[in-house]
Short mmCIF file of C-alpha atoms and ligand atoms in Angstrom, two decimals:
data_model
loop_
_atom_site.label_atom_id
_atom_site.label_comp_id
_atom_site.label_asym_id
_atom_site.label_seq_id
_atom_site.Cartn_x
_atom_site.Cartn_y
_atom_site.Cartn_z
CA UNK A 124 20.92 -19.90 38.86
CA UNK A 125 21.09 -23.33 40.37
CA UNK A 126 18.15 -25.68 40.27
CA UNK A 127 19.70 -28.72 41.89
CA UNK A 128 22.72 -29.08 44.11
CA UNK A 129 23.27 -32.43 45.80
CA UNK A 130 26.77 -33.85 46.19
CA UNK A 131 25.71 -37.02 44.39
CA UNK A 132 23.28 -37.48 41.52
CA UNK A 133 22.59 -40.35 39.17
CA UNK A 134 21.57 -39.42 35.64
CA UNK A 135 19.95 -41.97 33.36
CA UNK A 136 19.67 -41.68 29.58
CA UNK A 137 21.60 -42.47 26.45
CA UNK A 138 25.28 -41.63 26.86
CA UNK A 139 28.02 -40.58 24.44
CA UNK A 140 31.74 -40.74 25.24
CA UNK A 141 34.90 -40.71 23.17
CA UNK A 142 37.47 -43.49 23.50
CA UNK A 143 39.75 -42.31 20.70
CA UNK A 144 40.55 -39.44 18.35
CA UNK A 145 38.35 -39.66 15.22
CA UNK A 146 40.98 -37.79 13.19
CA UNK A 147 43.53 -40.52 13.95
CA UNK A 148 41.48 -43.69 13.55
CA UNK A 149 38.22 -44.91 12.01
CA UNK A 150 35.82 -42.27 13.39
CA UNK A 151 33.01 -44.75 14.09
CA UNK A 152 35.27 -46.73 16.45
CA UNK A 153 36.01 -43.71 18.65
CA UNK A 154 32.45 -43.36 19.96
CA UNK A 155 31.11 -45.25 22.95
CA UNK A 156 27.33 -45.15 23.08
CA UNK A 157 25.02 -46.64 25.68
CA UNK A 158 21.36 -46.62 24.71
CA UNK A 159 20.41 -47.13 28.39
CA UNK A 160 23.30 -45.54 30.23
CA UNK A 161 23.92 -44.11 33.67
CA UNK A 162 26.23 -41.37 34.95
CA UNK A 163 27.00 -41.06 38.66
CA UNK A 164 28.08 -37.56 39.62
CA UNK A 165 29.91 -37.06 42.91
CA UNK A 166 31.30 -33.79 44.22
CA UNK A 167 31.25 -32.16 40.79
CA UNK A 168 32.96 -35.02 38.97
CA UNK A 169 31.88 -38.07 37.03
CA UNK A 170 32.39 -40.92 39.51
CA UNK A 171 31.01 -43.80 37.48
CA UNK A 172 29.65 -44.37 34.00
CA UNK A 173 28.17 -47.44 32.37
CA UNK A 174 25.05 -49.33 31.35
CA UNK A 175 22.06 -48.58 33.60
CA UNK A 176 21.73 -52.32 34.18
CA UNK A 177 25.08 -52.31 35.98
CA UNK A 178 24.40 -49.44 38.39
CA UNK A 179 23.71 -51.87 41.24
CA UNK A 180 24.19 -50.45 44.74
CA UNK A 181 25.49 -47.17 43.42
CA UNK A 182 21.95 -45.81 43.29
CA UNK A 183 21.24 -46.34 47.00
CA UNK A 184 20.42 -43.00 48.65
CA UNK A 185 21.28 -41.07 45.50
CA UNK A 186 18.76 -38.80 43.76
CA UNK A 187 18.03 -40.22 40.31
CA UNK A 188 17.08 -38.13 37.28
CA UNK A 189 15.81 -40.24 34.41
CA UNK A 190 16.21 -38.47 31.08
CA UNK A 191 14.67 -41.34 29.14
CA UNK A 192 15.71 -41.28 25.50
CA UNK A 193 17.67 -38.02 25.79
CA UNK A 194 21.45 -38.07 25.27
CA UNK A 195 23.90 -37.21 28.05
CA UNK A 196 27.27 -36.00 26.76
CA UNK A 197 30.06 -33.56 27.59
CA UNK A 198 29.17 -29.86 27.44
CA UNK A 199 30.32 -28.02 24.33
CA UNK A 200 33.62 -26.15 24.30
CA UNK A 201 33.73 -22.94 22.25
CA UNK A 202 37.42 -22.15 21.94
CA UNK A 203 37.17 -18.63 20.44
CA UNK A 204 34.47 -16.02 20.98
CA UNK A 205 34.00 -12.32 21.82
CA UNK A 206 31.40 -11.62 24.51
CA UNK A 207 31.39 -7.83 23.84
CA UNK A 208 30.23 -8.51 20.29
CA UNK A 209 27.03 -10.29 21.34
CA UNK A 210 24.91 -7.26 20.48
CA UNK A 211 26.37 -6.85 16.97
CA UNK A 212 25.63 -10.40 15.85
CA UNK A 213 23.92 -10.39 12.44
CA UNK A 214 25.28 -7.00 11.31
CA UNK A 215 25.12 -6.38 7.59
CA UNK A 216 27.49 -6.16 4.72
CA UNK A 217 31.18 -6.02 5.78
CA UNK A 218 34.34 -8.10 5.53
CA UNK A 219 36.86 -8.44 8.35
CA UNK A 220 38.70 -5.10 8.36
CA UNK A 221 35.65 -2.93 7.69
CA UNK A 222 33.59 -5.13 10.04
CA UNK A 223 35.97 -4.18 12.83
CA UNK A 224 35.78 -0.46 12.04
CA UNK A 225 32.06 -0.31 11.34
CA UNK A 226 30.60 -2.54 14.03
CA UNK A 227 33.16 -3.98 16.45
CA UNK A 228 35.13 -0.95 17.60
CA UNK A 229 32.11 1.31 18.27
CA UNK A 230 30.46 -1.52 20.25
CA UNK A 231 33.61 -2.30 22.24
CA UNK A 232 33.84 1.37 23.32
CA UNK A 233 30.72 0.83 25.41
CA UNK A 234 32.58 -1.52 27.75
CA UNK A 235 34.31 1.29 29.61
CA UNK A 236 31.02 1.26 31.56
CA UNK A 237 31.28 -1.54 34.17
CA UNK A 238 27.51 -1.87 34.57
CA UNK A 239 27.08 -2.36 30.84
CA UNK A 240 29.91 -4.89 30.84
CA UNK A 241 28.31 -6.86 33.70
CA UNK A 242 24.93 -6.96 32.00
CA UNK A 243 26.53 -8.13 28.73
CA UNK A 244 28.58 -10.82 30.48
CA UNK A 245 25.48 -12.22 32.20
CA UNK A 246 23.52 -12.27 28.96
CA UNK A 247 26.41 -13.85 27.06
CA UNK A 248 26.90 -16.67 29.58
CA UNK A 249 23.17 -17.37 29.73
CA UNK A 250 23.24 -17.73 25.93
CA UNK A 251 26.17 -20.14 26.22
CA UNK A 252 24.35 -22.26 28.79
CA UNK A 253 21.05 -22.48 26.92
CA UNK A 254 23.07 -23.63 23.90
CA UNK A 255 24.91 -26.26 25.93
CA UNK A 256 28.28 -24.52 25.92
CA UNK A 257 29.95 -25.02 29.30
CA UNK A 258 33.42 -23.69 28.46
CA UNK A 259 34.50 -20.86 26.17
CA UNK A 260 37.69 -18.97 25.51
CA UNK A 261 36.51 -15.40 25.48
CA UNK A 262 37.95 -12.10 24.27
CA UNK A 263 37.06 -9.07 26.39
CA UNK A 264 37.68 -5.52 25.28
CA UNK A 265 40.71 -3.35 26.04
CA UNK A 266 39.01 -2.41 29.34
CA UNK A 267 40.09 -4.57 32.30
CA UNK A 268 36.59 -4.16 33.75
CA UNK A 269 35.18 -6.16 30.83
CA UNK A 270 37.26 -9.14 31.92
CA UNK A 271 36.29 -8.63 35.57
CA UNK A 272 32.66 -8.67 34.46
CA UNK A 273 33.06 -11.93 32.54
CA UNK A 274 34.88 -13.73 35.35
CA UNK A 275 32.44 -12.46 37.99
CA UNK A 276 29.55 -13.81 35.90
CA UNK A 277 31.38 -17.11 35.26
CA UNK A 278 32.24 -17.55 38.96
CA UNK A 279 28.60 -16.96 39.92
CA UNK A 280 27.67 -19.94 37.71
CA UNK A 281 30.78 -21.97 38.66
CA UNK A 282 31.78 -22.34 34.99
CA UNK A 283 35.16 -23.26 33.58
CA UNK A 284 35.83 -20.20 31.44
CA UNK A 285 38.93 -18.65 29.88
CA UNK A 286 39.09 -14.95 29.10
CA UNK A 287 41.45 -12.06 28.62
CA UNK A 288 41.72 -8.34 28.03
CA UNK A 289 42.09 -7.60 24.32
CA UNK A 290 45.29 -5.62 23.81
CA UNK A 291 45.66 -3.04 21.01
CA UNK A 292 48.18 -0.21 20.86
CA UNK A 293 47.73 0.87 17.25
CA UNK A 294 45.28 0.89 14.34
CA UNK A 295 42.24 1.21 16.56
CA UNK A 296 40.23 4.21 17.82
CA UNK A 297 41.62 6.24 20.72
CA UNK A 298 39.14 4.88 23.27
CA UNK A 299 40.29 1.32 22.64
CA UNK A 300 44.03 1.88 22.66
CA UNK A 301 46.41 0.81 25.40
CA UNK A 302 50.23 0.77 25.29
CA UNK A 303 52.82 -1.97 25.49
CA UNK A 304 53.28 -1.13 29.17
CA UNK A 305 49.61 -0.80 30.18
CA UNK A 306 48.73 -3.96 28.25
CA UNK A 307 51.39 -5.78 30.23
CA UNK A 308 50.46 -4.22 33.58
CA UNK A 309 46.71 -4.64 33.24
CA UNK A 310 46.96 -8.18 31.90
CA UNK A 311 49.32 -9.09 34.72
CA UNK A 312 47.00 -7.67 37.33
CA UNK A 313 44.07 -9.60 35.83
CA UNK A 314 46.14 -12.80 35.86
CA UNK A 315 46.94 -12.25 39.53
CA UNK A 316 43.26 -11.74 40.31
CA UNK A 317 41.61 -14.36 38.14
CA UNK A 318 43.94 -17.03 36.77
CA UNK A 319 43.16 -20.37 38.44
CA UNK A 320 40.89 -18.53 40.84
CA UNK A 321 38.09 -21.11 41.15
CA UNK A 322 37.60 -22.58 37.68
CA UNK A 323 38.72 -19.44 35.80
CA UNK A 324 41.65 -19.39 33.42
CA UNK A 325 43.35 -16.31 32.06
CA UNK A 326 44.16 -15.98 28.37
CA UNK A 327 46.73 -13.38 27.30
CA UNK A 328 44.98 -11.70 24.38
CA UNK A 329 46.58 -9.52 21.72
CA UNK A 330 43.68 -8.94 19.27
CA UNK A 331 45.85 -9.67 16.20
CA UNK A 332 49.20 -8.57 14.84
CA UNK A 333 47.92 -5.46 12.96
CA UNK A 334 46.64 -3.81 16.15
CA UNK A 335 49.78 -4.41 18.21
CA UNK A 336 53.20 -2.83 17.88
CA UNK A 337 56.21 -5.13 18.04
CA UNK A 338 56.83 -3.67 21.52
CA UNK A 339 53.38 -4.75 22.70
CA UNK A 340 53.73 -8.27 21.28
CA UNK A 341 57.11 -8.53 22.95
CA UNK A 342 55.70 -7.40 26.31
CA UNK A 343 52.87 -9.94 26.09
CA UNK A 344 55.28 -12.71 25.10
CA UNK A 345 57.37 -11.87 28.16
CA UNK A 346 54.25 -11.90 30.35
CA UNK A 347 53.30 -15.36 29.07
CA UNK A 348 56.82 -16.50 29.95
CA UNK A 349 56.13 -15.40 33.53
CA UNK A 350 52.76 -17.20 33.66
CA UNK A 351 53.14 -20.25 31.43
CA UNK A 352 49.96 -21.92 32.71
CA UNK A 353 47.88 -19.05 31.28
CA UNK A 354 46.60 -19.40 27.72
CA UNK A 355 47.37 -17.12 24.76
CA UNK A 356 44.65 -16.32 22.23
CA UNK A 357 44.66 -14.22 19.08
CA UNK A 358 43.76 -14.29 15.37
CA UNK A 359 45.72 -15.59 12.38
CA UNK A 360 45.28 -15.56 8.59
CA UNK A 361 41.56 -14.95 8.53
CA UNK A 362 41.29 -12.75 5.45
CA UNK A 363 43.52 -11.95 2.45
CA UNK A 364 43.53 -8.16 3.01
CA UNK A 365 44.52 -8.75 6.63
CA UNK A 366 47.43 -11.00 5.57
CA UNK A 367 48.69 -8.37 3.09
CA UNK A 368 48.48 -5.75 5.85
CA UNK A 369 50.52 -7.89 8.24
CA UNK A 370 53.16 -8.28 5.53
CA UNK A 371 53.36 -4.46 5.28
CA UNK A 372 53.43 -3.89 9.05
CA UNK A 373 55.98 -6.62 9.81
CA UNK A 374 58.26 -6.64 6.74
CA UNK A 375 61.10 -8.61 8.30
CA UNK A 376 59.05 -11.74 8.96
CA UNK A 377 58.72 -14.93 6.95
CA UNK A 378 54.93 -14.95 7.21
CA UNK A 379 52.04 -14.07 9.55
CA UNK A 380 52.62 -16.91 12.02
CA UNK A 381 56.30 -15.98 12.20
CA UNK A 382 55.31 -12.65 13.75
CA UNK A 383 53.79 -14.46 16.72
CA UNK A 384 56.64 -16.98 16.84
CA UNK A 385 59.27 -14.29 17.06
CA UNK A 386 57.59 -12.71 20.11
CA UNK A 387 57.15 -15.93 22.10
CA UNK A 388 53.41 -16.15 21.47
CA UNK A 389 53.22 -19.69 20.08
CA UNK A 390 53.31 -23.18 21.54
CA UNK A 391 51.08 -25.35 23.74
CA UNK A 392 48.28 -23.23 25.18
CA UNK A 393 48.18 -20.77 22.28
CA UNK A 394 44.96 -20.70 20.28
CA UNK A 395 44.79 -19.02 16.88
CA UNK A 396 41.38 -18.05 15.54
CA UNK A 397 40.65 -18.92 11.88
CA UNK A 398 44.02 -19.77 10.24
CA UNK A 399 42.23 -20.27 6.93
CA UNK A 400 44.90 -19.14 4.46
CA UNK A 401 48.03 -20.78 5.84
CA UNK A 402 51.29 -21.11 3.95
CA UNK A 403 52.72 -24.64 4.10
CA UNK A 404 55.50 -23.42 6.43
CA UNK A 405 52.94 -21.93 8.79
CA UNK A 406 50.99 -25.21 8.99
CA UNK A 407 54.17 -27.11 9.77
CA UNK A 408 55.22 -24.55 12.38
CA UNK A 409 51.78 -24.51 14.04
CA UNK A 410 51.86 -28.29 14.35
CA UNK A 411 55.48 -28.47 15.47
CA UNK A 412 54.98 -25.88 18.19
CA UNK A 413 51.85 -27.53 19.62
CA UNK A 414 49.79 -24.40 18.92
CA UNK A 415 46.08 -24.83 18.23
CA UNK A 416 43.60 -23.51 15.70
CA UNK A 417 40.09 -22.35 16.59
CA UNK A 418 38.00 -23.23 13.55
CA UNK A 419 35.20 -20.65 13.27
CA UNK A 420 33.07 -21.76 10.32
CA UNK A 421 29.92 -19.66 10.78
CA UNK A 422 32.05 -16.54 11.08
CA UNK A 423 34.16 -17.43 8.06
CA UNK A 424 31.06 -17.95 5.96
CA UNK A 425 29.24 -14.91 7.34
CA UNK A 426 31.93 -12.29 6.74
CA UNK A 427 33.22 -14.04 3.64
CA UNK A 428 36.71 -14.87 4.88
CA UNK A 429 37.00 -18.27 3.18
CA UNK A 430 36.53 -21.94 3.95
CA UNK A 431 38.91 -23.56 6.43
CA UNK A 432 40.38 -26.83 5.19
CA UNK A 433 40.10 -29.31 8.06
CA UNK A 434 42.20 -31.76 6.06
CA UNK A 435 45.16 -29.36 6.04
CA UNK A 436 45.04 -29.27 9.84
CA UNK A 437 44.60 -33.04 10.12
CA UNK A 438 47.42 -33.82 7.69
CA UNK A 439 49.80 -31.38 9.36
CA UNK A 440 48.79 -32.62 12.82
CA UNK A 441 47.57 -29.27 14.18
CA UNK A 442 45.36 -29.33 17.30
CA UNK A 443 41.99 -27.96 16.25
CA UNK A 444 38.86 -27.00 18.13
CA UNK A 445 35.56 -25.53 17.07
CA UNK A 446 34.40 -21.99 17.84
CA UNK A 447 31.49 -19.62 17.32
CA UNK A 448 33.49 -16.37 17.04
CA UNK A 449 30.47 -14.34 18.17
CA UNK A 450 29.59 -11.70 16.83
CA UNK A 451 31.11 -12.27 13.34
CA UNK A 452 29.91 -15.81 13.94
CA UNK A 453 26.19 -16.05 13.34
CA UNK A 454 25.11 -18.50 16.04
CA UNK A 455 25.77 -19.39 19.68
CA UNK A 456 24.82 -22.96 18.87
CA UNK A 457 27.57 -25.54 18.46
CA UNK A 458 25.08 -27.56 16.41
CA UNK A 459 24.97 -24.70 13.86
CA UNK A 460 28.75 -24.46 14.13
CA UNK A 461 29.19 -28.19 13.43
CA UNK A 462 26.87 -27.83 10.46
CA UNK A 463 28.94 -24.95 9.12
CA UNK A 464 32.12 -26.97 9.68
CA UNK A 465 30.61 -29.79 7.65
CA UNK A 466 29.78 -27.33 4.86
CA UNK A 467 33.25 -25.71 4.98
CA UNK A 468 34.87 -29.15 4.67
CA UNK A 469 32.70 -29.91 1.65
CA UNK A 470 34.27 -26.91 -0.12
CA UNK A 471 37.48 -28.95 0.03
CA UNK A 472 35.87 -32.24 -1.00
CA UNK A 473 36.05 -33.54 2.56
CA UNK A 474 33.04 -35.06 4.36
CA UNK A 475 33.37 -34.28 8.05
CA UNK A 476 32.25 -37.37 9.97
CA UNK A 477 29.74 -36.75 12.79
CA UNK A 478 32.19 -38.25 15.30
CA UNK A 479 34.81 -35.75 14.09
CA UNK A 480 32.37 -32.84 14.37
CA UNK A 481 31.25 -33.75 17.91
CA UNK A 482 34.89 -34.35 18.90
CA UNK A 483 35.89 -30.89 17.59
CA UNK A 484 32.99 -29.35 19.54
CA UNK A 485 34.04 -30.98 22.82
CA UNK A 486 37.44 -32.67 23.26
CA UNK A 487 39.09 -30.86 20.35
CA UNK A 488 38.35 -27.49 21.92
CA UNK A 489 39.32 -28.78 25.36
CA UNK A 490 42.63 -29.98 23.96
CA UNK A 491 43.28 -26.59 22.34
CA UNK A 492 42.79 -25.04 25.79
CA UNK A 493 44.95 -27.72 27.49
CA UNK A 494 41.89 -28.91 29.42
CA UNK A 495 41.36 -32.28 27.76
CA UNK A 496 42.20 -34.19 30.95
CA UNK A 497 39.58 -32.23 32.86
CA UNK A 498 36.65 -31.44 30.56
CA UNK A 499 35.41 -32.25 27.05
CA UNK A 500 34.51 -35.90 27.55
CA UNK A 501 31.99 -37.91 29.50
CA UNK A 502 34.51 -39.96 31.42
CA UNK A 503 35.27 -41.05 34.97
CA UNK A 504 37.28 -38.45 36.87
CA UNK A 505 36.30 -35.62 34.54
CA UNK A 506 34.54 -32.54 35.80
CA UNK A 507 30.79 -33.01 35.43
CA UNK A 508 30.21 -30.34 32.78
CA UNK A 509 27.44 -32.10 30.90
CA UNK A 510 24.52 -31.53 28.62
CA UNK A 511 21.32 -33.45 28.14
CA UNK A 512 20.28 -33.38 24.49
CA UNK A 513 16.70 -33.97 23.40
CA UNK A 514 17.16 -36.01 20.22
CA UNK A 515 13.65 -35.18 19.00
CA UNK A 516 13.53 -31.47 19.79
CA UNK A 517 11.45 -30.61 16.72
CA UNK A 518 8.92 -32.68 14.81
CA UNK A 519 11.25 -32.72 11.82
CA UNK A 520 14.23 -33.99 13.83
CA UNK A 521 12.05 -36.60 15.52
CA UNK A 522 10.79 -37.83 12.17
CA UNK A 523 14.28 -37.85 10.62
CA UNK A 524 15.76 -39.76 13.57
CA UNK A 525 12.94 -42.31 13.62
CA UNK A 526 14.30 -43.31 10.20
CA UNK A 527 17.97 -43.12 11.18
CA UNK A 528 20.27 -45.97 10.21
CA UNK A 529 22.19 -45.99 13.48
CA UNK A 530 23.41 -43.77 16.32
CA UNK A 531 26.04 -42.08 14.11
CA UNK A 532 23.28 -41.10 11.70
CA UNK A 533 21.28 -39.67 14.61
CA UNK A 534 24.30 -37.55 15.59
CA UNK A 535 24.58 -36.33 12.01
CA UNK A 536 20.93 -35.31 11.91
CA UNK A 537 21.40 -33.39 15.18
CA UNK A 538 24.42 -31.46 13.93
CA UNK A 539 22.60 -30.45 10.76
CA UNK A 540 19.15 -29.73 12.20
CA UNK A 541 19.31 -29.06 15.94
CA UNK A 542 19.56 -25.74 17.79
CA UNK A 543 19.11 -24.47 21.35
CA UNK A 544 15.72 -26.19 21.61
CA UNK A 545 17.62 -29.50 21.78
CA UNK A 546 19.39 -28.54 25.01
CA UNK A 547 17.22 -29.96 27.77
CA UNK A 548 19.68 -29.31 30.60
CA UNK A 549 23.19 -27.99 31.08
CA UNK A 550 25.29 -29.06 34.08
CA UNK A 551 28.41 -27.39 35.38
CA UNK A 552 30.65 -29.06 37.98
CA UNK A 553 27.87 -31.44 38.91
CA UNK A 554 25.08 -28.89 39.21
CA UNK A 555 22.26 -28.16 36.83
CA UNK A 556 22.77 -24.56 35.72
CA UNK A 557 20.19 -24.49 32.94
CA UNK A 558 16.89 -26.29 32.49
CA UNK A 559 14.88 -25.67 29.33
CA UNK A 560 11.61 -26.06 31.19
CA UNK A 561 12.50 -23.73 34.04
CA UNK A 562 13.92 -20.86 32.00
CA UNK A 563 11.71 -18.53 30.01
CA UNK A 564 13.17 -16.99 26.88
ZN1 LIG B 194 37.59 -13.58 16.74
#
């Protein structure tokens, strides 16, 4: 769906950009806020950005959309999620390993049906857009057609999406099992079809060490060596029973992360979901290799995996992004995810600053996906993947923000209280792809 498609558009409203990393300097100094700002979009990119009073001749012959008091910022980046699990969100009563058996595997079986996969991919991406998420790194199922479905749906909306076929050659039901060879062949064929085709990016995707044989991990490591611009996504140290199982299955390895290291599955462009229970050596190795963590706080709380310590990642210097991990995650909203990240940090006596939370939800995720020069910030030259946030989307939020101390306090109130109702518009590559007032349901 496209509601507006000129080559040039001028958006007016409040604007939020980052000019520094809030984990490396005083967080408040990393935010650039214009209370009356303007964003000139040209051919899908941000061409100019500044105070509305300085627009000058740039507005001549350009359609202007005035968003008033609403906030224009970069679209959210969700750096770890599973589109096939959309329909099992909010399923009762299990922890990781039994969650997979009870809910995930039976649901993922359904994706051998291409029509079902296409319908799910469309629904999933519409949910992303109405929540202001413009980029996600997405797990498919073992079926290549699930990945085709996701990329077809993403291409239709001109979104910058990463995705990959989830590879498993053991410890999963027969209908979801591939082999080392078919995982390699099918992933390679999907890379050839989709990687860097339009805005799409392929992510080589072993589910996690327990469902891959050493032969499969080796094959996927070799494949990544052939296509180093692809991403690699998997899971790491989410749950204590899982970690004990990895130790049994891979007895010769120093720790969980070492399994991935030894098969060439670490380094820049690799994104590890969760990483809650890291050994000190693993944290050092993650940082040293340039690998990234996808912090999935609603999922960790929902299936009782633990509370990620953001300070461990910051101290070690590990790239970190924020992620929903649908369907173990309990919300598509990055506001809810930021709130959960704030709560997880509090379990470790850390108060996550709003600038840090919004950075994780945009540039942090973009950096994990090696896209931080392209998306994740409202900045000149960046792709115009933007959202327009209504800062008074409920009566409660409006009342709370009327009493806010400053802009940082307004951001904090949003991350604790806002949801999809706050997303007024979502723009992808300079086109409006979602408008709250034009979309029912
Ligand atoms: Zn996951």
